[in-house]
DNA sequence: CTGTTAGCGCGTTCAA
DNA sequence: TTGAACGCGCTAACAG
């Protein structure tokens, strides 16, 4: 310890923390010693003693997914401004891994946890929440614990997409959605059905495909909806769809890869923006989520909860934007 | 403390760590108490005592940049396997911020630091390195400290790109590079000149533009190189380029946005792969970096250094891949 | 203005 | 098989 350099322990602490009450002579001596010994305060020890961590934990599906990477970026920006650092980890859609990663983070006693839930329940976090850990769920709600929630306005996004297609004369609008285990997938397909009804279009479940996006599955669905290949029934009378909504970026990307091989030009709107989407011909019209807004909203919820830890669970919806680029005319 | 539930302090420690030497009766009682009280071991306190952190720090230009996000993903996968968590932060190309973020991480005493340098020197890390912190520089070398380094094979990538263009008959190959302050930008343009020479093509510096990528700057450069607009001199005699190499993804994206507005079809190869690059028409031929390989190599360097901390500084080059999609015929 | 004492939650050492 | 004491590096609460 730098106390070797003249003075006593606590004085070093004072200098390091910029506390008042240190004589100019001692201050200079201590600073000198700090430089010479390359002293750096140990934040872990400080945390152990003082209680505050200066650390935020964030668990998402995949830190390389552009959506979550953008949320992480916004969170890190705010955290850095407040002098906090961010621990981040991926679940890779594995409930067991969500639990492992979240608990590994909690063992470091972060100030808060931001979590994109994938497991059915987050009750494994009960002791932590009970002990005062603020949790914010993003993208999907958490279950089994008290947590604030930040979600995209899935309903508004789908409504805008359907309205746009209808205004361009489309009435047979197909829908490729994800596995209904996924919360957002459920919200979105419900919104699709409701939006059709709003425009007086009778829903035709033969136009709706809901499954985890595999290339084969999507090829099959596209063949059906566009009226190619062997039609298993249902579409024969009404004819193929003229427009398609793809309910997340994985589905959209796969459809884009397969569409050029298909004869008919079909209108397309994807949920989630994609890099270079404006450079496709025609440009891809998308429902864009506001990742930065989600990240910032999460930080704001944490901020207010810091002020009053006994707040009830709150839910924030972040607006989506329909970006019109031409693929849905 | 769970010692309330029958036994004494140390026994709890033994149970939590799975150490032998606990009677079955006490073990059951302690486990019961652990569940009831929701006890979780405090990893920070453990670290303070034992020295090992179980934490990795990673500082990159931007965690939302697909290249660094993919590296982070690979790092996090390996770290999780080894029971470590990852702190991550962005420099946003600000040397001051690099220093702030890196030192904030170091204050938490991580087991290692992975850093994409942006400042001219990392000598601010001298005390940490002296104290035994292993540092791995990625994307660019570090300066002023001992650090292992993982770099992409920029030279090989550019050579392959030039060879591909030459084999398709191109001899007037333009080059849009980044600001020469950037290490990779310097390596790449040198490789471009060398590759041309290998093919017996006299370099023409009028075909080379090196500047931070702004839309205006790139529009200006494109106008020059493609023989449009007012030619300030130099190109008049030799005519426009027939092919273009764009030296990073930001330049590539901006060129792609502007190219459709230009009359001539120009061959194009970009450094860095882009999402949806295969869906453009024609598909974009790129020099792809192996982000996952970079992340894994960094972790391997750390692993070996853990075994022998007194290793000299090592440098690893990760191969790049020319992905041919049609834009460079 | 400066120093002393105590203890954050844990693991290590040694004794019971 | 179990426990008491000590210290990791730091800060809070008091002295001097």
XYZ file of C-alpha atoms (C1' of nucleotides) in Angstrom:
690
model
C 0.000 0.000 0.000
C 1.068 3.498 -0.817
C 1.106 4.288 2.890
C 4.784 3.453 2.517
C 5.114 6.916 1.058
C 4.856 8.898 4.233
C 1.278 8.943 5.470
C -1.380 6.634 6.773
C -3.983 4.507 5.105
C -7.080 6.624 5.318
C -5.312 9.621 3.868
C -4.695 7.731 0.675
C -8.356 6.883 0.539
C -9.166 10.556 0.935
C -6.856 11.596 -1.870
C -8.096 8.907 -4.210
C -11.695 9.877 -3.600
C -11.037 13.586 -3.799
C -12.418 14.096 -0.331
C -11.682 17.419 1.358
C -9.482 17.758 4.378
C -6.009 16.941 3.180
C -3.085 19.281 3.592
C -1.419 20.420 0.398
C 1.907 18.965 1.437
C 0.588 15.497 2.202
C -1.603 15.610 -0.851
C 1.415 16.153 -3.064
C 3.361 13.369 -1.347
C 0.481 10.926 -1.683
C -0.105 11.770 -5.322
C 3.563 11.265 -5.987
C 3.460 7.850 -4.361
C 0.322 6.908 -6.278
C 2.054 7.609 -9.553
C 5.274 5.886 -8.573
C 3.571 2.732 -7.400
C 0.988 2.792 -10.172
C -1.716 2.554 -7.560
C -5.280 1.974 -8.760
C -8.239 1.722 -6.471
C -9.774 -1.740 -6.330
C -13.396 -1.230 -7.258
C -14.406 -4.690 -6.067
C -13.218 -3.999 -2.548
C -14.898 -0.637 -2.660
C -18.123 -2.276 -3.720
C -17.898 -4.890 -0.990
C -17.622 -2.185 1.592
C -19.909 0.504 0.227
C -22.640 -1.612 -1.330
C -22.905 0.191 -4.635
C -21.499 -1.744 -7.548
C -21.226 0.636 -10.490
C -22.036 -2.349 -12.645
C -24.993 -3.186 -14.834
C -25.833 -6.678 -16.096
C -27.510 -7.322 -19.417
C -28.682 -10.677 -20.734
C -29.971 -10.860 -24.305
C -30.684 -13.531 -26.882
C -27.511 -12.836 -28.848
C -25.183 -9.910 -28.443
C -24.355 -10.134 -32.167
C -27.997 -9.734 -33.184
C -28.193 -6.172 -34.577
C -31.335 -5.464 -32.571
C -29.823 -6.396 -29.240
C -26.444 -4.977 -30.144
C -28.144 -1.631 -30.726
C -29.960 -1.859 -27.399
C -26.686 -2.734 -25.716
C -25.046 0.238 -27.335
C -27.683 2.605 -25.960
C -27.464 1.045 -22.520
C -23.695 1.275 -22.496
C -23.782 4.935 -23.549
C -26.052 5.873 -20.668
C -24.188 3.654 -18.222
C -20.849 5.167 -19.149
C -22.232 8.645 -18.629
C -23.231 7.571 -15.116
C -19.855 5.967 -14.428
C -21.136 2.422 -14.669
C -19.764 -0.520 -16.603
C -21.852 -3.161 -18.341
C -21.591 -6.931 -18.179
C -23.262 -8.606 -21.136
C -24.116 -12.168 -22.053
C -26.190 -14.200 -24.501
C -28.813 -16.845 -23.867
C -28.807 -18.198 -27.430
C -32.481 -18.949 -26.814
C -31.625 -21.552 -24.222
C -33.629 -21.231 -20.982
C -30.954 -23.111 -19.062
C -28.303 -20.758 -20.324
C -30.431 -17.729 -19.474
C -30.477 -18.917 -15.914
C -26.750 -19.655 -15.807
C -25.762 -16.315 -17.277
C -28.199 -14.270 -15.218
C -27.157 -15.938 -11.970
C -23.456 -15.611 -12.816
C -24.076 -11.899 -13.234
C -26.096 -11.656 -10.040
C -23.242 -13.281 -8.132
C -21.290 -10.108 -8.943
C -24.031 -8.057 -7.272
C -24.806 -5.612 -10.090
C -26.884 -2.497 -9.515
C -29.507 -3.787 -11.936
C -30.296 -6.499 -14.449
C -31.638 -5.932 -17.948
C -32.973 -9.171 -19.355
C -34.507 -10.334 -22.619
C -36.410 -13.338 -21.257
C -36.433 -16.620 -23.093
C -37.382 -19.032 -20.304
C -41.027 -19.495 -19.346
C -40.373 -18.124 -15.894
C -37.728 -16.020 -14.228
C -38.609 -17.204 -10.754
C -35.036 -18.374 -10.302
C -34.328 -14.669 -9.770
C -36.692 -14.474 -6.843
C -34.018 -14.239 -4.127
C -32.229 -11.481 -6.016
C -35.373 -9.450 -6.617
C -36.362 -9.974 -3.004
C -32.961 -8.649 -2.000
C -33.645 -5.493 -3.967
C -32.224 -6.155 -7.431
C -34.099 -4.054 -9.991
C -34.905 -6.069 -13.122
C -36.035 -4.681 -16.466
C -37.381 -7.106 -19.044
C -36.947 -6.087 -22.675
C -38.465 -7.432 -25.875
C -40.653 -9.859 -23.905
C -42.192 -9.717 -20.423
C -40.686 -11.572 -17.510
C -42.760 -14.002 -15.451
C -42.695 -15.002 -11.827
C -40.881 -11.902 -10.597
C -41.568 -8.234 -10.223
C -39.917 -6.476 -13.139
C -40.389 -3.393 -15.255
C -40.893 -4.088 -18.924
C -39.954 -2.356 -22.179
C -41.635 -3.670 -25.301
C -41.951 -2.561 -28.896
C -45.367 -1.510 -30.089
C -45.852 -4.675 -32.104
C -49.535 -4.033 -32.620
C -49.032 -0.536 -33.959
C -46.316 -1.723 -36.305
C -48.417 -4.477 -37.810
C -51.429 -2.181 -38.082
C -49.404 0.359 -40.034
C -48.082 -2.352 -42.329
C -51.507 -3.763 -43.075
C -52.946 -0.292 -43.632
C -50.157 0.469 -46.075
C -50.763 -2.716 -48.041
C -54.518 -2.209 -48.084
C -54.124 1.348 -49.307
C -52.230 -0.079 -52.255
C -55.118 -2.354 -53.101
C -53.943 -5.576 -51.497
C -56.607 -7.750 -49.914
C -55.000 -11.166 -49.936
C -52.165 -10.546 -47.501
C -50.155 -13.545 -46.379
C -48.405 -13.717 -43.026
C -45.252 -15.633 -42.156
C -44.839 -15.644 -38.391
C -42.563 -17.332 -35.911
C -43.235 -20.156 -33.489
C -46.097 -19.204 -31.155
C -43.935 -20.021 -28.164
C -42.432 -16.593 -28.758
C -44.249 -13.719 -27.093
C -43.686 -11.196 -29.864
C -44.798 -13.737 -32.437
C -48.104 -14.121 -30.637
C -48.641 -10.387 -30.312
C -47.877 -9.791 -33.941
C -50.130 -12.380 -35.491
C -53.026 -11.301 -33.296
C -52.443 -7.750 -34.468
C -52.403 -8.929 -38.075
C -55.782 -10.582 -37.736
C -57.234 -7.564 -35.978
C -55.871 -5.185 -38.586
C -57.405 -7.169 -41.432
C -60.737 -7.090 -39.646
C -60.464 -3.328 -39.233
C -60.310 -3.036 -42.985
C -63.241 -5.379 -43.453
C -61.107 -8.183 -44.819
C -62.170 -11.651 -43.782
C -59.234 -13.472 -42.287
C -58.177 -16.594 -44.131
C -56.074 -18.840 -41.907
C -54.757 -20.567 -44.992
C -52.696 -17.432 -45.597
C -51.043 -17.618 -42.177
C -47.981 -19.727 -41.456
C -46.548 -19.827 -37.954
C -43.373 -21.790 -37.374
C -39.737 -21.444 -36.441
C -38.035 -20.131 -39.584
C -36.189 -22.889 -41.387
C -35.266 -22.548 -45.071
C -37.300 -25.638 -45.940
C -40.338 -24.555 -43.974
C -40.301 -21.131 -45.553
C -39.832 -22.546 -49.042
C -42.842 -24.739 -48.437
C -44.946 -21.882 -47.080
C -44.001 -19.604 -49.935
C -44.907 -22.248 -52.450
C -48.305 -22.611 -50.832
C -49.087 -18.940 -50.432
C -47.931 -17.942 -53.887
C -49.986 -20.708 -55.419
C -47.120 -22.761 -56.761
C -46.332 -26.387 -56.173
C -48.902 -28.847 -54.951
C -51.529 -26.919 -53.044
C -52.664 -29.008 -50.103
C -56.078 -27.454 -50.177
C -57.694 -24.205 -49.178
C -55.966 -21.848 -51.570
C -57.220 -23.400 -54.748
C -60.324 -21.308 -55.039
C -59.110 -17.961 -53.843
C -55.801 -17.712 -55.649
C -52.373 -16.723 -54.392
C -51.547 -13.860 -52.059
C -50.508 -10.533 -53.549
C -48.683 -9.335 -50.438
C -46.694 -10.817 -47.614
C -45.808 -9.744 -44.109
C -42.772 -11.438 -42.585
C -42.851 -11.151 -38.838
C -39.165 -10.945 -37.927
C -35.795 -10.359 -39.531
C -34.817 -13.990 -39.829
C -37.984 -14.797 -41.714
C -37.606 -11.705 -43.859
C -34.025 -12.520 -44.807
C -34.930 -16.069 -45.740
C -37.901 -14.935 -47.829
C -35.731 -12.411 -49.624
C -33.293 -15.177 -50.488
C -36.049 -17.301 -51.949
C -38.294 -14.737 -53.620
C -36.062 -14.120 -56.667
C -36.549 -17.765 -57.601
C -40.299 -17.327 -57.698
C -42.124 -16.022 -60.735
C -44.588 -13.524 -59.348
C -43.743 -10.122 -57.918
C -45.221 -10.021 -54.448
C -45.457 -7.037 -52.157
C -43.412 -7.515 -48.987
C -43.130 -5.856 -45.608
C -40.722 -7.164 -42.988
C -40.754 -6.674 -39.243
C -37.329 -5.299 -38.197
C -35.109 -3.165 -40.357
C -32.126 -4.718 -42.087
C -28.802 -3.222 -42.982
C -28.731 -2.379 -46.707
C -32.505 -2.822 -46.930
C -32.571 0.482 -48.802
C -30.201 -0.860 -51.457
C -32.329 -3.780 -52.524
C -34.395 -3.336 -55.665
C -37.039 -2.501 -54.816
C -36.053 -1.101 -51.427
C -37.468 -3.186 -48.610
C -40.341 -1.637 -46.703
C -40.034 -2.523 -43.031
C -41.513 -2.042 -39.593
C -38.482 -0.739 -37.707
C -38.077 -1.131 -33.971
C -36.426 1.651 -32.010
C -33.597 -0.245 -30.360
C -31.982 2.888 -29.015
C -35.309 3.988 -27.566
C -35.729 0.632 -25.877
C -32.290 0.837 -24.320
C -32.839 4.353 -23.111
C -36.276 3.551 -21.742
C -34.826 0.649 -19.780
C -32.243 2.943 -18.237
C -34.888 5.503 -17.355
C -37.010 2.896 -15.623
C -33.974 1.877 -13.596
C -33.262 5.472 -12.768
C -36.716 6.150 -11.387
C -36.721 2.862 -9.509
C -33.468 3.835 -7.867
C -35.252 6.886 -6.530
C -38.197 4.848 -5.284
C -37.542 1.103 -5.071
C -41.110 0.324 -4.066
C -42.665 1.401 -7.345
C -45.093 -1.111 -8.896
C -44.114 -2.964 -12.076
C -44.398 -0.680 -15.070
C -44.685 -1.408 -18.790
C -43.447 0.897 -21.517
C -44.254 0.515 -25.191
C -41.763 1.977 -27.646
C -43.265 3.059 -30.974
C -42.281 1.330 -34.186
C -41.881 3.076 -37.524
C -43.035 1.966 -40.939
C -40.185 2.753 -43.302
C -41.571 2.841 -46.824
C -39.031 1.938 -49.488
C -41.047 0.465 -52.313
C -41.313 -3.280 -51.771
C -44.928 -3.003 -50.667
C -46.604 -0.951 -53.367
C -25.922 -15.270 7.110
C -27.365 -18.722 6.863
C -25.417 -19.644 9.962
C -28.668 -18.828 11.717
C -29.916 -22.167 10.490
C -28.024 -24.382 12.848
C -24.341 -24.450 12.014
C -21.402 -22.097 11.800
C -20.027 -19.892 9.125
C -17.335 -22.003 7.576
C -19.632 -24.937 7.115
C -21.793 -22.917 4.793
C -18.715 -22.039 2.782
C -17.877 -25.727 2.526
C -21.343 -26.657 1.314
C -21.494 -23.855 -1.214
C -18.133 -24.811 -2.671
C -18.828 -28.514 -2.642
C -15.827 -29.192 -0.419
C -15.617 -32.571 1.269
C -15.827 -33.034 4.995
C -19.408 -32.214 5.857
C -21.669 -34.590 7.701
C -24.803 -35.634 5.823
C -27.046 -34.278 8.525
C -25.485 -30.837 8.621
C -25.283 -30.792 4.825
C -29.017 -31.273 4.543
C -29.693 -28.608 7.161
C -27.420 -26.122 5.463
C -28.869 -26.766 2.017
C -32.327 -26.267 3.444
C -31.303 -22.959 4.965
C -29.679 -21.859 1.724
C -32.906 -22.379 -0.158
C -35.056 -20.766 2.496
C -32.932 -17.682 2.769
C -32.211 -17.514 -0.958
C -28.537 -17.399 -0.211
C -26.208 -16.680 -3.127
C -22.472 -16.552 -2.830
C -21.020 -13.073 -3.336
C -18.549 -13.414 -6.170
C -17.006 -10.017 -5.483
C -16.063 -10.969 -1.961
C -14.760 -14.277 -3.194
C -12.640 -12.479 -5.750
C -11.280 -10.078 -3.169
C -10.116 -12.959 -1.082
C -8.995 -15.439 -3.727
C -7.567 -13.132 -6.364
C -9.222 -14.713 -9.398
C -11.989 -12.634 -10.879
C -13.860 -14.814 -13.344
C -14.336 -11.673 -15.363
C -13.081 -10.612 -18.764
C -13.011 -7.032 -20.017
C -13.464 -6.109 -23.656
C -13.149 -2.648 -25.158
C -14.055 -2.182 -28.815
C -14.856 0.672 -31.151
C -18.574 0.053 -31.061
C -20.370 -2.946 -29.641
C -23.110 -2.469 -32.246
C -20.669 -2.720 -35.148
C -21.365 -6.151 -36.655
C -17.648 -6.941 -36.809
C -17.028 -6.282 -33.128
C -20.367 -7.706 -32.104
C -19.366 -10.974 -33.761
C -15.991 -10.940 -32.016
C -17.763 -10.250 -28.731
C -20.079 -13.144 -29.373
C -17.184 -15.547 -29.881
C -15.412 -14.224 -26.793
C -18.529 -14.548 -24.702
C -19.126 -18.118 -25.869
C -15.653 -19.214 -24.821
C -15.791 -17.210 -21.596
C -19.113 -18.737 -20.618
C -17.739 -22.204 -21.205
C -14.944 -21.366 -18.792
C -17.315 -19.888 -16.231
C -16.320 -16.312 -16.867
C -18.467 -13.268 -17.501
C -17.649 -10.462 -19.913
C -17.701 -6.717 -19.366
C -17.917 -4.809 -22.618
C -17.625 -1.166 -23.599
C -17.238 1.074 -26.631
C -14.648 3.721 -27.384
C -16.607 5.318 -30.221
C -13.197 6.091 -31.700
C -12.402 8.503 -28.908
C -8.946 7.980 -27.361
C -10.046 9.662 -24.159
C -13.000 7.368 -23.888
C -10.836 4.327 -24.591
C -8.794 5.268 -21.574
C -11.801 5.912 -19.369
C -13.516 2.657 -20.270
C -10.390 0.527 -20.063
C -9.417 1.924 -16.681
C -12.953 1.588 -15.346
C -12.770 -2.069 -16.294
C -9.312 -2.505 -14.802
C -10.572 -1.091 -11.516
C -12.733 -4.236 -11.328
C -9.563 -6.327 -11.627
C -10.542 -8.535 -14.557
C -8.572 -11.648 -15.452
C -7.713 -10.136 -18.828
C -8.393 -7.224 -21.153
C -9.239 -7.515 -24.839
C -8.841 -4.160 -26.509
C -9.372 -2.734 -29.990
C -6.960 0.199 -29.683
C -7.894 3.597 -30.972
C -5.491 5.836 -29.041
C -1.923 6.301 -30.230
C -0.575 4.668 -27.123
C -1.898 2.393 -24.419
C 0.812 3.349 -21.949
C -1.881 4.416 -19.511
C -2.261 0.666 -18.931
C 1.341 0.320 -17.836
C 0.627 -0.180 -14.122
C -1.976 -2.830 -14.892
C 0.242 -4.752 -17.276
C 3.098 -4.462 -14.809
C 0.805 -5.927 -12.180
C 0.196 -8.918 -14.420
C -2.897 -8.046 -16.436
C -2.815 -9.915 -19.757
C -3.841 -7.665 -22.652
C -4.793 -8.782 -26.149
C -5.066 -6.149 -28.862
C -7.473 -6.913 -31.677
C -7.965 -5.309 -35.083
C -5.008 -2.979 -34.504
C -1.784 -3.336 -32.498
C -1.358 -1.737 -29.104
C 1.564 0.588 -28.386
C 3.555 1.321 -25.267
C 2.678 -1.903 -23.466
C 3.366 -5.577 -23.817
C 0.332 -7.158 -25.436
C -0.532 -10.053 -27.662
C -2.143 -9.097 -30.938
C -4.774 -10.604 -33.225
C -5.095 -9.032 -36.655
C -6.853 -9.867 -39.886
C -4.720 -10.755 -42.853
C -5.380 -7.445 -44.562
C -2.600 -7.958 -47.098
C -3.846 -11.360 -48.182
C -7.381 -10.074 -48.520
C -6.432 -7.169 -50.725
C -4.136 -9.357 -52.812
C -6.949 -11.802 -53.477
C -9.281 -8.974 -54.428
C -6.818 -7.429 -56.857
C -6.015 -10.820 -58.369
C -9.709 -11.460 -58.897
C -10.235 -8.135 -60.618
C -7.156 -8.546 -62.807
C -8.264 -12.010 -63.840
C -11.435 -10.421 -65.111
C -9.462 -8.029 -67.252
C -9.484 -4.952 -65.032
C -6.337 -2.833 -65.060
C -7.622 0.540 -63.933
C -8.612 -0.333 -60.383
C -9.590 2.535 -58.117
C -9.154 2.421 -54.359
C -11.236 4.191 -51.738
C -9.469 3.933 -48.402
C -9.942 5.382 -44.953
C -7.964 8.039 -43.123
C -4.323 6.987 -42.861
C -4.423 7.537 -39.121
C -6.061 4.125 -39.008
C -3.699 1.178 -38.860
C -5.764 -1.145 -41.022
C -6.226 1.603 -43.590
C -2.459 1.929 -43.920
C -1.923 -1.808 -44.240
C -4.602 -2.162 -46.841
C -3.535 0.590 -49.206
C 0.061 -0.592 -49.084
C -1.151 -4.060 -49.982
C -3.180 -2.616 -52.843
C -0.149 -0.912 -54.331
C 1.979 -4.023 -53.913
C -0.663 -6.238 -55.475
C -0.941 -4.022 -58.521
C 2.831 -4.147 -58.921
C 2.739 -7.946 -58.702
C 0.512 -7.954 -61.731
C 2.745 -5.533 -63.596
C 0.257 -2.682 -63.319
C 1.805 0.733 -62.808
C 0.235 2.379 -59.805
C -1.607 5.596 -60.504
C -2.050 7.631 -57.348
C -4.831 9.544 -59.038
C -6.952 6.412 -58.602
C -6.397 6.322 -54.843
C -8.495 8.306 -52.377
C -7.732 8.111 -48.677
C -9.994 9.956 -46.287
C -12.500 9.468 -43.512
C -15.691 8.347 -45.251
C -18.173 11.202 -45.529
C -20.998 11.102 -48.073
C -19.719 14.301 -49.703
C -16.127 13.123 -49.845
C -17.118 9.829 -51.383
C -19.414 11.496 -53.913
C -16.530 13.696 -54.913
C -14.095 10.795 -55.170
C -16.541 8.709 -57.164
C -17.109 11.567 -59.564
C -13.384 11.871 -60.075
C -12.604 8.195 -60.459
C -15.514 7.436 -62.746
C -14.592 10.339 -64.967
C -17.648 12.422 -64.292
C -17.890 15.972 -63.082
C -15.013 18.372 -63.340
C -11.808 16.375 -63.388
C -9.171 18.308 -61.471
C -6.408 16.823 -63.561
C -4.628 13.529 -63.844
C -7.447 11.331 -65.067
C -8.097 13.148 -68.297
C -5.724 11.106 -70.407
C -6.182 7.663 -68.965
C -9.936 7.482 -68.608
C -12.120 6.336 -65.712
C -11.592 3.293 -63.554
C -13.362 0.061 -64.452
C -13.167 -1.404 -60.954
C -13.207 -0.166 -57.406
C -12.000 -1.510 -54.098
C -13.637 -0.002 -51.015
C -11.468 -0.558 -47.982
C -14.028 -0.921 -45.197
C -17.736 -1.469 -44.683
C -18.636 2.162 -44.128
C -17.035 3.177 -47.395
C -18.616 0.239 -49.171
C -22.095 1.046 -47.895
C -21.791 4.670 -48.915
C -20.510 3.762 -52.388
C -23.372 1.322 -52.848
C -25.815 4.092 -52.003
C -24.304 6.387 -54.577
C -23.434 3.997 -57.393
C -26.983 3.551 -58.709
C -27.025 7.264 -59.486
C -23.982 6.929 -61.710
C -24.178 5.867 -65.314
C -21.412 3.345 -65.757
C -21.418 -0.167 -64.304
C -18.250 -0.496 -62.290
C -16.835 -3.654 -60.743
C -16.768 -3.451 -56.953
C -15.137 -5.356 -54.110
C -15.643 -4.284 -50.522
C -13.552 -5.040 -47.466
C -15.836 -6.572 -44.792
C -18.917 -8.591 -45.502
C -22.333 -6.970 -45.160
C -25.627 -8.482 -44.161
C -27.791 -9.030 -47.266
C -24.764 -8.504 -49.526
C -25.840 -11.656 -51.344
C -29.248 -10.184 -52.111
C -28.014 -7.143 -53.979
C -28.067 -7.327 -57.758
C -25.407 -8.188 -58.590
C -24.349 -9.826 -55.339
C -21.578 -7.913 -53.640
C -18.154 -9.530 -53.778
C -16.340 -8.914 -50.498
C -13.206 -9.612 -48.524
C -14.698 -11.123 -45.379
C -12.938 -11.022 -42.025
C -13.273 -13.968 -39.686
C -14.653 -12.261 -36.605
C -15.315 -15.511 -34.829
C -11.772 -16.654 -35.547
C -10.417 -13.407 -34.146
C -12.407 -13.796 -30.948
C -11.348 -17.384 -30.509
C -7.710 -16.612 -31.233
C -7.764 -13.879 -28.595
C -9.095 -16.334 -26.033
C -6.454 -18.902 -26.978
C -3.687 -16.370 -26.532
C -5.046 -15.569 -23.097
C -5.252 -19.225 -22.264
C -1.635 -19.920 -23.094
C -0.511 -16.780 -21.304
C -2.319 -17.928 -18.210
C -0.151 -21.037 -18.301
C 3.026 -19.029 -18.783
C 2.677 -15.322 -17.974
C 6.229 -14.563 -19.064
C 5.665 -15.331 -22.720
C 6.880 -12.680 -25.181
C 4.334 -10.631 -27.141
C 2.836 -12.677 -29.944
C 1.017 -11.679 -33.117
C -1.577 -13.818 -34.837
C -2.959 -13.164 -38.318
C -6.426 -14.494 -39.067
C -7.054 -15.287 -42.743
C -9.623 -13.362 -44.722
C -11.853 -14.871 -47.386
C -12.784 -13.491 -50.784
C -16.486 -14.167 -51.209
C -17.298 -13.958 -54.906
C -20.885 -12.955 -55.612
C -20.765 -11.222 -58.969
C -20.159 -7.516 -58.398
C -16.547 -7.789 -59.515
C -16.721 -9.568 -62.838
C -6.175 18.192 9.057
C -5.054 13.302 10.086
C -5.159 8.596 12.239
C -7.671 4.377 14.409
C -10.982 0.935 14.575
C -14.271 -2.017 12.649
C -16.324 -4.897 9.222
C -18.309 -5.716 4.050
C -18.491 -11.598 2.590
C -15.571 -14.626 1.644
C -11.448 -18.323 1.721
C -7.249 -19.905 4.181
C -5.005 -21.767 8.164
C -4.913 -24.086 11.921
C -6.917 -25.795 16.103
C -10.668 -28.409 18.378
C -16.300 -33.431 11.050
C -16.465 -28.697 12.504
C -15.146 -23.978 14.129
C -12.344 -19.579 15.397
C -9.431 -16.340 13.940
C -7.335 -13.581 10.382
C -6.983 -10.731 6.240
C -8.136 -9.533 1.016
C -8.653 -3.682 -0.071
C -11.543 -0.644 0.964
C -14.847 2.887 3.378
C -17.829 4.542 7.497
C -17.794 6.275 11.798
C -15.347 8.033 15.055
C -11.506 9.770 17.461
C -7.256 12.720 17.980
